[in-house]
mmCIF file of C-alpha atoms and ligand atoms in Angstrom:
data_model
loop_
_atom_site.group_PDB
_atom_site.id
_atom_site.type_symbol
_atom_site.label_atom_id
_atom_site.label_comp_id
_atom_site.label_asym_id
_atom_site.label_seq_id
_atom_site.Cartn_x
_atom_site.Cartn_y
_atom_site.Cartn_z
ATOM 1 C CA MET A 1 -2.808 -18.480 -23.537
ATOM 2 C CA ALA A 2 -5.190 -16.085 -21.838
ATOM 3 C CA ASP A 3 -7.704 -14.013 -23.762
ATOM 4 C CA ARG A 4 -6.777 -10.776 -22.053
ATOM 5 C CA LYS A 5 -3.775 -9.250 -20.364
ATOM 6 C CA SER A 6 -3.874 -7.995 -16.778
ATOM 7 C CA ARG A 7 -1.502 -5.768 -14.866
ATOM 8 C CA VAL A 8 -0.933 -6.437 -11.186
ATOM 9 C CA TYR A 9 1.130 -4.511 -8.642
ATOM 10 C CA VAL A 10 2.946 -6.771 -6.161
ATOM 11 C CA LEU A 11 4.248 -5.489 -2.829
ATOM 12 C CA TYR A 12 6.849 -7.621 -1.056
ATOM 13 C CA THR A 13 6.891 -7.251 2.724
ATOM 14 C CA GLY A 14 8.677 -10.468 3.773
ATOM 15 C CA GLY A 15 7.429 -13.726 5.310
ATOM 16 C CA THR A 16 8.315 -17.371 4.712
ATOM 17 C CA LEU A 17 7.483 -17.080 1.018
ATOM 18 C CA GLY A 18 10.686 -15.104 0.511
ATOM 19 C CA MET A 19 12.819 -16.632 3.240
ATOM 20 C CA VAL A 20 16.178 -18.352 2.949
ATOM 21 C CA PRO A 21 18.406 -20.084 5.527
ATOM 22 C CA SER A 22 20.412 -17.553 7.552
ATOM 23 C CA GLU A 23 23.575 -19.620 6.930
ATOM 24 C CA PRO A 24 23.863 -20.144 3.171
ATOM 25 C CA GLY A 25 24.177 -23.848 2.407
ATOM 26 C CA ASN A 26 22.742 -24.909 5.790
ATOM 27 C CA PRO A 27 19.010 -25.525 5.273
ATOM 28 C CA ALA A 28 18.627 -26.260 9.006
ATOM 29 C CA SER A 29 19.682 -22.733 10.041
ATOM 30 C CA PRO A 30 16.913 -20.279 11.023
ATOM 31 C CA LEU A 31 15.002 -18.746 8.133
ATOM 32 C CA VAL A 32 15.384 -15.050 7.423
ATOM 33 C CA PRO A 33 13.685 -12.884 4.776
ATOM 34 C CA ALA A 34 15.599 -12.555 1.517
ATOM 35 C CA ASP A 35 15.787 -9.278 -0.368
ATOM 36 C CA GLN A 36 13.689 -8.534 -3.426
ATOM 37 C CA ALA A 37 16.394 -9.505 -5.929
ATOM 38 C CA LYS A 38 16.823 -12.944 -4.352
ATOM 39 C CA LEU A 39 13.073 -13.481 -4.251
ATOM 40 C CA GLU A 40 12.759 -12.481 -7.905
ATOM 41 C CA SER A 41 15.334 -15.076 -8.890
ATOM 42 C CA TYR A 42 12.884 -17.782 -7.685
ATOM 43 C CA LEU A 43 9.663 -16.339 -9.114
ATOM 44 C CA PRO A 44 8.243 -17.928 -12.270
ATOM 45 C CA LYS A 45 8.989 -16.216 -15.557
ATOM 46 C CA GLY A 46 6.847 -16.072 -18.672
ATOM 47 C CA LEU A 47 3.540 -15.396 -16.941
ATOM 48 C CA VAL A 48 2.554 -12.742 -19.474
ATOM 49 C CA LYS A 49 2.809 -15.255 -22.269
ATOM 50 C CA GLU A 50 1.351 -18.232 -20.413
ATOM 51 C CA LEU A 51 -1.371 -16.625 -18.321
ATOM 52 C CA GLY A 52 -1.736 -13.113 -19.692
ATOM 53 C CA VAL A 53 -0.693 -11.447 -16.467
ATOM 54 C CA GLU A 54 2.209 -9.064 -16.020
ATOM 55 C CA TYR A 55 3.294 -7.718 -12.689
ATOM 56 C CA VAL A 56 5.457 -5.033 -11.189
ATOM 57 C CA LEU A 57 7.168 -6.093 -7.953
ATOM 58 C CA GLU A 58 8.260 -3.550 -5.353
ATOM 59 C CA SER A 59 9.433 -3.761 -1.766
ATOM 60 C CA LEU A 60 7.915 -1.897 1.139
ATOM 61 C CA ARG A 61 8.871 1.747 1.683
ATOM 62 C CA ASP A 62 8.071 4.074 4.558
ATOM 63 C CA LEU A 63 5.908 7.168 4.150
ATOM 64 C CA LYS A 64 8.961 9.205 3.098
ATOM 65 C CA GLY A 65 9.913 6.643 0.454
ATOM 66 C CA ALA A 66 12.862 5.089 2.305
ATOM 67 C CA PRO A 67 13.212 1.290 1.861
ATOM 68 C CA VAL A 68 11.941 -0.915 4.694
ATOM 69 C CA ASP A 69 13.686 -4.278 5.072
ATOM 70 C CA PRO A 70 11.508 -7.352 4.468
ATOM 71 C CA ILE A 71 10.386 -8.762 7.814
ATOM 72 C CA ASP A 72 9.241 -11.903 9.500
ATOM 73 C CA SER A 73 5.617 -10.890 9.965
ATOM 74 C CA SER A 74 5.999 -11.465 13.708
ATOM 75 C CA ASP A 75 7.612 -8.009 13.590
ATOM 76 C CA VAL A 76 4.688 -6.301 11.868
ATOM 77 C CA THR A 77 3.316 -3.163 13.508
ATOM 78 C CA SER A 78 0.632 -0.664 12.613
ATOM 79 C CA GLU A 79 3.431 1.408 11.000
ATOM 80 C CA HIS A 80 3.896 -1.352 8.414
ATOM 81 C CA TRP A 81 0.149 -1.323 7.748
ATOM 82 C CA ARG A 82 0.386 2.401 7.050
ATOM 83 C CA TYR A 83 3.257 1.789 4.619
ATOM 84 C CA MET A 84 1.294 -0.980 2.860
ATOM 85 C CA ALA A 85 -1.881 1.105 2.592
ATOM 86 C CA ASN A 86 0.157 4.048 1.345
ATOM 87 C CA ALA A 87 1.880 1.868 -1.277
ATOM 88 C CA ILE A 88 -1.498 0.724 -2.640
ATOM 89 C CA ALA A 89 -2.897 4.258 -2.552
ATOM 90 C CA LYS A 90 0.057 5.566 -4.582
ATOM 91 C CA VAL A 91 -0.548 3.150 -7.445
ATOM 92 C CA TYR A 92 -4.278 2.562 -7.064
ATOM 93 C CA GLU A 93 -5.047 4.338 -10.339
ATOM 94 C CA GLY A 94 -1.930 3.004 -12.063
ATOM 95 C CA ASP A 95 1.510 4.317 -12.939
ATOM 96 C CA GLU A 96 3.494 5.238 -16.038
ATOM 97 C CA GLY A 97 3.009 1.642 -17.290
ATOM 98 C CA GLY A 98 -0.786 1.973 -17.236
ATOM 99 C CA PRO A 99 -3.641 1.142 -14.865
ATOM 100 C CA TYR A 100 -3.483 -1.814 -12.474
ATOM 101 C CA ASP A 101 -6.252 -4.413 -12.376
ATOM 102 C CA GLY A 102 -5.394 -5.410 -8.838
ATOM 103 C CA PHE A 103 -2.790 -5.664 -6.124
ATOM 104 C CA VAL A 104 -0.966 -8.489 -4.347
ATOM 105 C CA ILE A 105 0.786 -8.197 -1.005
ATOM 106 C CA LEU A 106 3.363 -10.882 -0.155
ATOM 107 C CA HIS A 107 3.314 -11.285 3.616
ATOM 108 C CA GLY A 108 4.221 -13.744 6.357
ATOM 109 C CA THR A 109 1.440 -15.990 7.545
ATOM 110 C CA ASP A 110 1.874 -15.457 11.295
ATOM 111 C CA THR A 111 0.156 -12.067 11.370
ATOM 112 C CA MET A 112 -1.472 -12.172 7.946
ATOM 113 C CA ALA A 113 -4.969 -12.169 9.489
ATOM 114 C CA TYR A 114 -4.151 -8.967 11.399
ATOM 115 C CA THR A 115 -2.781 -7.257 8.307
ATOM 116 C CA SER A 116 -5.651 -8.318 6.068
ATOM 117 C CA SER A 117 -8.116 -7.113 8.692
ATOM 118 C CA ALA A 118 -6.363 -3.792 9.195
ATOM 119 C CA LEU A 119 -6.052 -3.102 5.463
ATOM 120 C CA SER A 120 -9.717 -3.938 4.900
ATOM 121 C CA PHE A 121 -10.609 -0.994 7.119
ATOM 122 C CA MET A 122 -7.824 1.296 5.865
ATOM 123 C CA LEU A 123 -8.450 0.912 2.117
ATOM 124 C CA ALA A 124 -11.773 2.672 1.671
ATOM 125 C CA ASN A 125 -14.079 2.497 -1.363
ATOM 126 C CA LEU A 126 -12.178 -0.311 -3.048
ATOM 127 C CA ALA A 127 -13.197 -1.220 -6.576
ATOM 128 C CA LYS A 128 -10.189 -3.483 -7.255
ATOM 129 C CA PRO A 129 -8.887 -6.612 -5.520
ATOM 130 C CA VAL A 130 -6.180 -6.400 -2.884
ATOM 131 C CA VAL A 131 -4.923 -9.966 -2.461
ATOM 132 C CA ILE A 132 -2.682 -10.991 0.398
ATOM 133 C CA THR A 133 -0.718 -14.195 0.163
ATOM 134 C CA GLY A 134 2.369 -15.954 1.469
ATOM 135 C CA SER A 135 3.333 -19.551 2.001
ATOM 136 C CA GLN A 136 4.026 -22.181 4.610
ATOM 137 C CA LEU A 137 7.212 -23.377 2.875
ATOM 138 C CA PRO A 138 9.869 -21.009 1.520
ATOM 139 C CA ILE A 139 10.093 -20.490 -2.219
ATOM 140 C CA PHE A 140 13.433 -22.309 -2.499
ATOM 141 C CA HIS A 141 11.977 -25.500 -0.937
ATOM 142 C CA PRO A 142 11.310 -28.322 -3.428
ATOM 143 C CA ARG A 143 7.746 -28.774 -2.083
ATOM 144 C CA THR A 144 7.022 -25.079 -1.752
ATOM 145 C CA ASP A 145 3.477 -23.724 -1.852
ATOM 146 C CA ALA A 146 4.884 -20.257 -2.561
ATOM 147 C CA VAL A 147 4.749 -20.482 -6.349
ATOM 148 C CA SER A 148 1.159 -21.736 -6.562
ATOM 149 C CA ASN A 149 -0.031 -19.218 -3.967
ATOM 150 C CA PHE A 150 1.783 -16.409 -5.784
ATOM 151 C CA VAL A 151 0.476 -17.314 -9.235
ATOM 152 C CA ASN A 152 -3.067 -17.906 -7.959
ATOM 153 C CA ALA A 153 -2.966 -14.546 -6.191
ATOM 154 C CA LEU A 154 -1.898 -12.871 -9.452
ATOM 155 C CA CYS A 155 -4.734 -14.568 -11.332
ATOM 156 C CA VAL A 156 -7.354 -13.501 -8.785
ATOM 157 C CA ALA A 157 -5.965 -9.961 -8.523
ATOM 158 C CA GLY A 158 -5.931 -9.688 -12.314
ATOM 159 C CA ALA A 159 -9.270 -11.526 -12.748
ATOM 160 C CA ILE A 160 -7.523 -13.854 -15.182
ATOM 161 C CA GLY A 161 -9.932 -16.409 -16.598
ATOM 162 C CA GLY A 162 -12.871 -14.049 -16.730
ATOM 163 C CA GLN A 163 -13.985 -14.604 -13.135
ATOM 164 C CA PRO A 164 -15.609 -11.695 -11.271
ATOM 165 C CA VAL A 165 -13.420 -8.930 -9.878
ATOM 166 C CA ILE A 166 -13.335 -9.143 -6.065
ATOM 167 C CA PRO A 167 -13.341 -5.528 -4.881
ATOM 168 C CA GLU A 168 -12.055 -6.142 -1.381
ATOM 169 C CA VAL A 169 -9.077 -7.188 0.710
ATOM 170 C CA ILE A 170 -8.838 -10.968 0.451
ATOM 171 C CA LEU A 171 -6.497 -13.851 1.091
ATOM 172 C CA VAL A 172 -5.642 -16.279 -1.681
ATOM 173 C CA PHE A 173 -4.018 -19.244 -0.001
ATOM 174 C CA ALA A 174 -3.892 -22.981 -0.702
ATOM 175 C CA GLY A 175 -6.685 -22.953 -3.239
ATOM 176 C CA THR A 176 -9.054 -20.834 -1.183
ATOM 177 C CA VAL A 177 -10.228 -17.253 -1.574
ATOM 178 C CA LEU A 178 -11.148 -15.765 1.791
ATOM 179 C CA ARG A 179 -12.406 -12.430 3.080
ATOM 180 C CA GLY A 180 -9.495 -10.606 4.707
ATOM 181 C CA ASN A 181 -11.233 -9.410 7.847
ATOM 182 C CA ARG A 182 -12.848 -12.777 8.523
ATOM 183 C CA VAL A 183 -9.758 -14.883 8.212
ATOM 184 C CA ARG A 184 -7.899 -16.733 10.962
ATOM 185 C CA LYS A 185 -4.653 -18.656 10.856
ATOM 186 C CA MET A 186 -5.788 -22.176 11.737
ATOM 187 C CA SER A 187 -2.609 -24.164 11.287
ATOM 188 C CA SER A 188 1.030 -23.331 11.793
ATOM 189 C CA SER A 189 2.122 -26.005 9.356
ATOM 190 C CA ALA A 190 -0.682 -27.339 7.117
ATOM 191 C CA LEU A 191 -0.576 -25.897 3.618
ATOM 192 C CA LEU A 192 -4.247 -25.017 4.069
ATOM 193 C CA GLY A 193 -3.361 -22.582 6.826
ATOM 194 C CA PHE A 194 -6.372 -20.250 6.846
ATOM 195 C CA GLU A 195 -10.133 -20.361 7.225
ATOM 196 C CA THR A 196 -12.984 -17.950 7.733
ATOM 197 C CA PRO A 197 -14.918 -19.876 10.400
ATOM 198 C CA ASN A 198 -17.708 -17.312 10.508
ATOM 199 C CA TYR A 199 -18.118 -16.559 6.798
ATOM 200 C CA PRO A 200 -18.320 -18.678 3.645
ATOM 201 C CA SER A 201 -15.305 -18.946 1.399
ATOM 202 C CA LEU A 202 -15.348 -16.418 -1.475
ATOM 203 C CA GLY A 203 -14.006 -18.928 -3.923
ATOM 204 C CA THR A 204 -11.981 -22.015 -4.631
ATOM 205 C CA ILE A 205 -9.030 -22.546 -6.922
ATOM 206 C CA GLY A 206 -8.654 -25.978 -8.422
ATOM 207 C CA GLU A 207 -8.464 -26.754 -12.079
ATOM 208 C CA HIS A 208 -10.654 -23.668 -12.487
ATOM 209 C CA ILE A 209 -11.030 -20.551 -10.401
ATOM 210 C CA ARG A 210 -14.578 -20.366 -9.048
ATOM 211 C CA ILE A 211 -15.719 -17.224 -7.298
ATOM 212 C CA ALA A 212 -18.880 -17.206 -5.170
ATOM 213 C CA SER A 213 -20.267 -13.871 -6.394
ATOM 214 C CA GLU A 214 -23.155 -13.928 -3.925
ATOM 215 C CA TYR A 215 -20.745 -13.467 -1.008
ATOM 216 C CA LEU A 216 -18.750 -10.547 -2.441
ATOM 217 C CA ARG A 217 -19.245 -7.026 -1.279
ATOM 218 C CA PRO A 218 -20.384 -4.728 -4.108
ATOM 219 C CA ALA A 219 -17.706 -2.724 -5.893
ATOM 220 C CA THR A 220 -17.656 0.962 -5.148
ATOM 221 C CA ASP A 221 -18.182 3.298 -8.083
ATOM 222 C CA ASN A 222 -15.001 5.328 -7.745
ATOM 223 C CA THR A 223 -16.397 8.109 -9.948
ATOM 224 C CA VAL A 224 -18.937 8.720 -7.175
ATOM 225 C CA ALA A 225 -16.932 7.679 -4.103
ATOM 226 C CA PRO A 226 -13.192 7.916 -4.774
ATOM 227 C CA PHE A 227 -10.816 5.374 -3.272
ATOM 228 C CA TYR A 228 -8.723 6.613 -0.366
ATOM 229 C CA ALA A 229 -6.472 5.161 2.321
ATOM 230 C CA ARG A 230 -7.024 5.899 6.010
ATOM 231 C CA LEU A 231 -3.547 6.133 7.469
ATOM 232 C CA ASP A 232 -4.430 7.305 10.994
ATOM 233 C CA LEU A 233 -4.381 4.329 13.308
ATOM 234 C CA GLU A 234 -4.619 4.123 17.076
ATOM 235 C CA SER A 235 -2.025 1.676 18.295
ATOM 236 C CA ALA A 236 -2.510 2.066 22.065
ATOM 237 C CA VAL A 237 -4.706 -1.014 22.204
ATOM 238 C CA ALA A 238 -4.546 -4.294 24.087
ATOM 239 C CA ASP A 239 -5.868 -7.786 23.509
ATOM 240 C CA VAL A 240 -6.888 -9.508 26.731
ATOM 241 C CA SER A 241 -8.212 -13.017 27.104
ATOM 242 C CA LEU A 242 -10.259 -14.122 30.096
ATOM 243 C CA PHE A 243 -9.474 -17.442 31.746
ATOM 244 C CA PRO A 244 -10.896 -19.186 34.803
ATOM 245 C CA GLY A 245 -9.169 -17.674 37.813
ATOM 246 C CA ILE A 246 -8.117 -14.385 36.209
ATOM 247 C CA GLN A 247 -7.356 -11.885 38.962
ATOM 248 C CA PRO A 248 -8.781 -8.355 39.020
ATOM 249 C CA ALA A 249 -5.226 -7.029 39.468
ATOM 250 C CA GLN A 250 -4.131 -8.735 36.243
ATOM 251 C CA LEU A 251 -6.964 -7.136 34.300
ATOM 252 C CA GLU A 252 -6.336 -3.799 35.964
ATOM 253 C CA ALA A 253 -2.661 -3.873 34.961
ATOM 254 C CA VAL A 254 -3.729 -4.005 31.320
ATOM 255 C CA LEU A 255 -6.978 -2.052 31.142
ATOM 256 C CA LEU A 256 -5.923 0.805 33.395
ATOM 257 C CA ASN A 257 -2.443 1.065 31.977
ATOM 258 C CA ALA A 258 -1.765 4.762 31.369
ATOM 259 C CA GLY A 259 -2.151 5.703 27.736
ATOM 260 C CA LEU A 260 -4.290 2.734 26.722
ATOM 261 C CA ARG A 261 -7.164 3.787 24.457
ATOM 262 C CA GLY A 262 -9.005 0.557 23.849
ATOM 263 C CA ALA A 263 -9.013 -3.183 24.314
ATOM 264 C CA VAL A 264 -10.353 -6.354 22.813
ATOM 265 C CA LEU A 265 -11.710 -8.489 25.641
ATOM 266 C CA ARG A 266 -11.846 -12.156 24.620
ATOM 267 C CA THR A 267 -14.714 -13.604 26.615
ATOM 268 C CA TYR A 268 -16.309 -17.023 26.917
ATOM 269 C CA GLY A 269 -19.013 -18.415 24.645
ATOM 270 C CA SER A 270 -21.574 -15.859 23.584
ATOM 271 C CA GLY A 271 -19.761 -13.038 25.388
ATOM 272 C CA ASN A 272 -19.721 -14.133 28.995
ATOM 273 C CA ALA A 273 -17.390 -13.144 31.825
ATOM 274 C CA PRO A 274 -17.074 -14.074 35.502
ATOM 275 C CA SER A 275 -19.530 -12.240 37.727
ATOM 276 C CA THR A 276 -16.825 -11.447 40.317
ATOM 277 C CA PRO A 277 -17.665 -7.893 41.519
ATOM 278 C CA ALA A 278 -13.995 -6.860 41.782
ATOM 279 C CA LEU A 279 -13.396 -7.888 38.170
ATOM 280 C CA LEU A 280 -16.432 -6.017 36.909
ATOM 281 C CA LYS A 281 -15.316 -2.994 38.949
ATOM 282 C CA VAL A 282 -12.035 -2.904 36.993
ATOM 283 C CA ILE A 283 -13.969 -2.919 33.732
ATOM 284 C CA GLU A 284 -16.274 -0.187 35.000
ATOM 285 C CA LYS A 285 -13.257 1.955 35.959
ATOM 286 C CA ALA A 286 -11.622 1.373 32.581
ATOM 287 C CA VAL A 287 -14.743 2.402 30.660
ATOM 288 C CA ALA A 288 -15.171 5.441 32.948
ATOM 289 C CA ALA A 289 -11.546 6.365 32.150
ATOM 290 C CA GLY A 290 -12.439 6.450 28.450
ATOM 291 C CA ARG A 291 -11.123 3.076 27.338
ATOM 292 C CA ILE A 292 -13.148 1.502 24.525
ATOM 293 C CA ILE A 293 -13.599 -2.174 25.353
ATOM 294 C CA VAL A 294 -14.957 -4.528 22.722
ATOM 295 C CA ASN A 295 -16.350 -7.917 23.687
ATOM 296 C CA ILE A 296 -15.187 -10.696 21.343
ATOM 297 C CA THR A 297 -15.817 -14.391 21.879
ATOM 298 C CA GLN A 298 -12.957 -16.825 22.352
ATOM 299 C CA CYS A 299 -14.890 -19.314 20.182
ATOM 300 C CA PRO A 300 -13.711 -19.462 16.566
ATOM 301 C CA GLN A 301 -17.350 -19.753 15.470
ATOM 302 C CA GLY A 302 -20.500 -17.992 16.635
ATOM 303 C CA MET A 303 -20.885 -14.541 18.103
ATOM 304 C CA VAL A 304 -21.321 -12.360 21.148
ATOM 305 C CA GLU A 305 -24.939 -12.065 22.188
ATOM 306 C CA ALA A 306 -24.671 -9.496 24.935
ATOM 307 C CA GLY A 307 -27.366 -9.913 27.560
ATOM 308 C CA LEU A 308 -28.291 -13.471 26.614
ATOM 309 C CA TYR A 309 -26.877 -14.618 29.953
ATOM 310 C CA GLU A 310 -26.551 -12.655 33.138
ATOM 311 C CA ALA A 311 -22.831 -13.426 32.774
ATOM 312 C CA SER A 312 -22.675 -10.996 29.847
ATOM 313 C CA SER A 313 -25.179 -8.426 31.158
ATOM 314 C CA GLY A 314 -22.543 -7.294 33.658
ATOM 315 C CA LEU A 315 -20.235 -6.250 30.821
ATOM 316 C CA LEU A 316 -23.043 -4.643 28.841
ATOM 317 C CA GLU A 317 -24.221 -2.579 31.820
ATOM 318 C CA ARG A 318 -20.683 -1.299 32.330
ATOM 319 C CA GLY A 319 -20.383 -0.011 28.784
ATOM 320 C CA VAL A 320 -18.490 -2.829 27.099
ATOM 321 C CA ILE A 321 -19.334 -2.824 23.378
ATOM 322 C CA SER A 322 -20.501 -6.034 21.727
ATOM 323 C CA GLY A 323 -18.160 -7.019 18.910
ATOM 324 C CA LEU A 324 -20.800 -9.443 17.557
ATOM 325 C CA ASP A 325 -18.965 -11.898 15.283
ATOM 326 C CA LEU A 326 -15.799 -9.893 14.613
ATOM 327 C CA THR A 327 -12.596 -11.911 14.777
ATOM 328 C CA PRO A 328 -10.129 -10.793 17.449
ATOM 329 C CA GLU A 329 -7.754 -9.784 14.656
ATOM 330 C CA ALA A 330 -10.364 -7.576 12.994
HETATM 331 N N1 LIG B 401 7.243 -16.450 10.640
HETATM 332 C C1 LIG B 401 6.780 -16.367 9.276
HETATM 333 C C2 LIG B 401 6.137 -15.000 9.070
HETATM 334 O O1 LIG B 401 5.055 -14.794 9.533
HETATM 335 C C3 LIG B 401 5.806 -17.430 9.014
HETATM 336 C C4 LIG B 401 5.222 -17.465 7.620
HETATM 337 O O2 LIG B 401 5.359 -16.574 6.824
HETATM 338 O O3 LIG B 401 4.593 -18.495 7.321
HETATM 339 O O4 LIG B 401 6.726 -14.139 8.474
#
């Protein structure tokens, strides 16, 4: 029995964690997200008594309060991120039941790294944990990782066990605690699906929950800098990866597409691109047309060092911004 009681707000958005076979009774039929009531029927009971954590579970709503169906996260858009950020903002201080210690978002794994990155920038001046989790196997499966991920997420969000509060957007998944805007989905099937290849893990969850305090960002004092959610997002962006033999016309079709505002350019190694003049000309035209182009390396580890090689100077001279060690998702 825990020594203190925590209150956690849980937002259900969909994903494998809450999925069921589309044809009832046929486990081989494609998985589809179940509704909140069905999910709740599988969630563990008695957590208040056993762990000292109580939670309120709600499903996603749009900005006007209308229900949004749970999704496979392959369908996530920046609109969903606005709904999620808005949901947290509405209950950040608490509700009629009292204050919340932290928040959990149940989400599909496919685009979890994008959502955790986006929310880390949208939820400003956080002083409480926002934990995103999901699972590789659905909650009804006998070997599911959904229950352990869910309960661990609750414990971290509620700082159950006396561990430090993590005042940022994080993933709790398969016994790891990871910074949300550093995370990448590394496996489509292993239970340990996520890593932060360019940042240490923030904690591990085994028999005990151990948080690496030295890697946490400091909590904001909300009496000085109040929490707020940034809901304005630019969605006219593209993600373009270089490959040997890429044609200037292919790059032009994306970067000079009318209406585009910015692009992530996934380059080689420490930020290098082919020196082909026609290719660099396209980039020059795109920057001149006001597109913001950010140079991100295709390597999971390491960073862009613009100007280290002549092969990256060409981008730098044309106004491409170095993304240093940002992940493409961030
Ligand atoms: N397709 C699922 C989703 O992203 C995969 C998962 O949740 O693991 O919603």
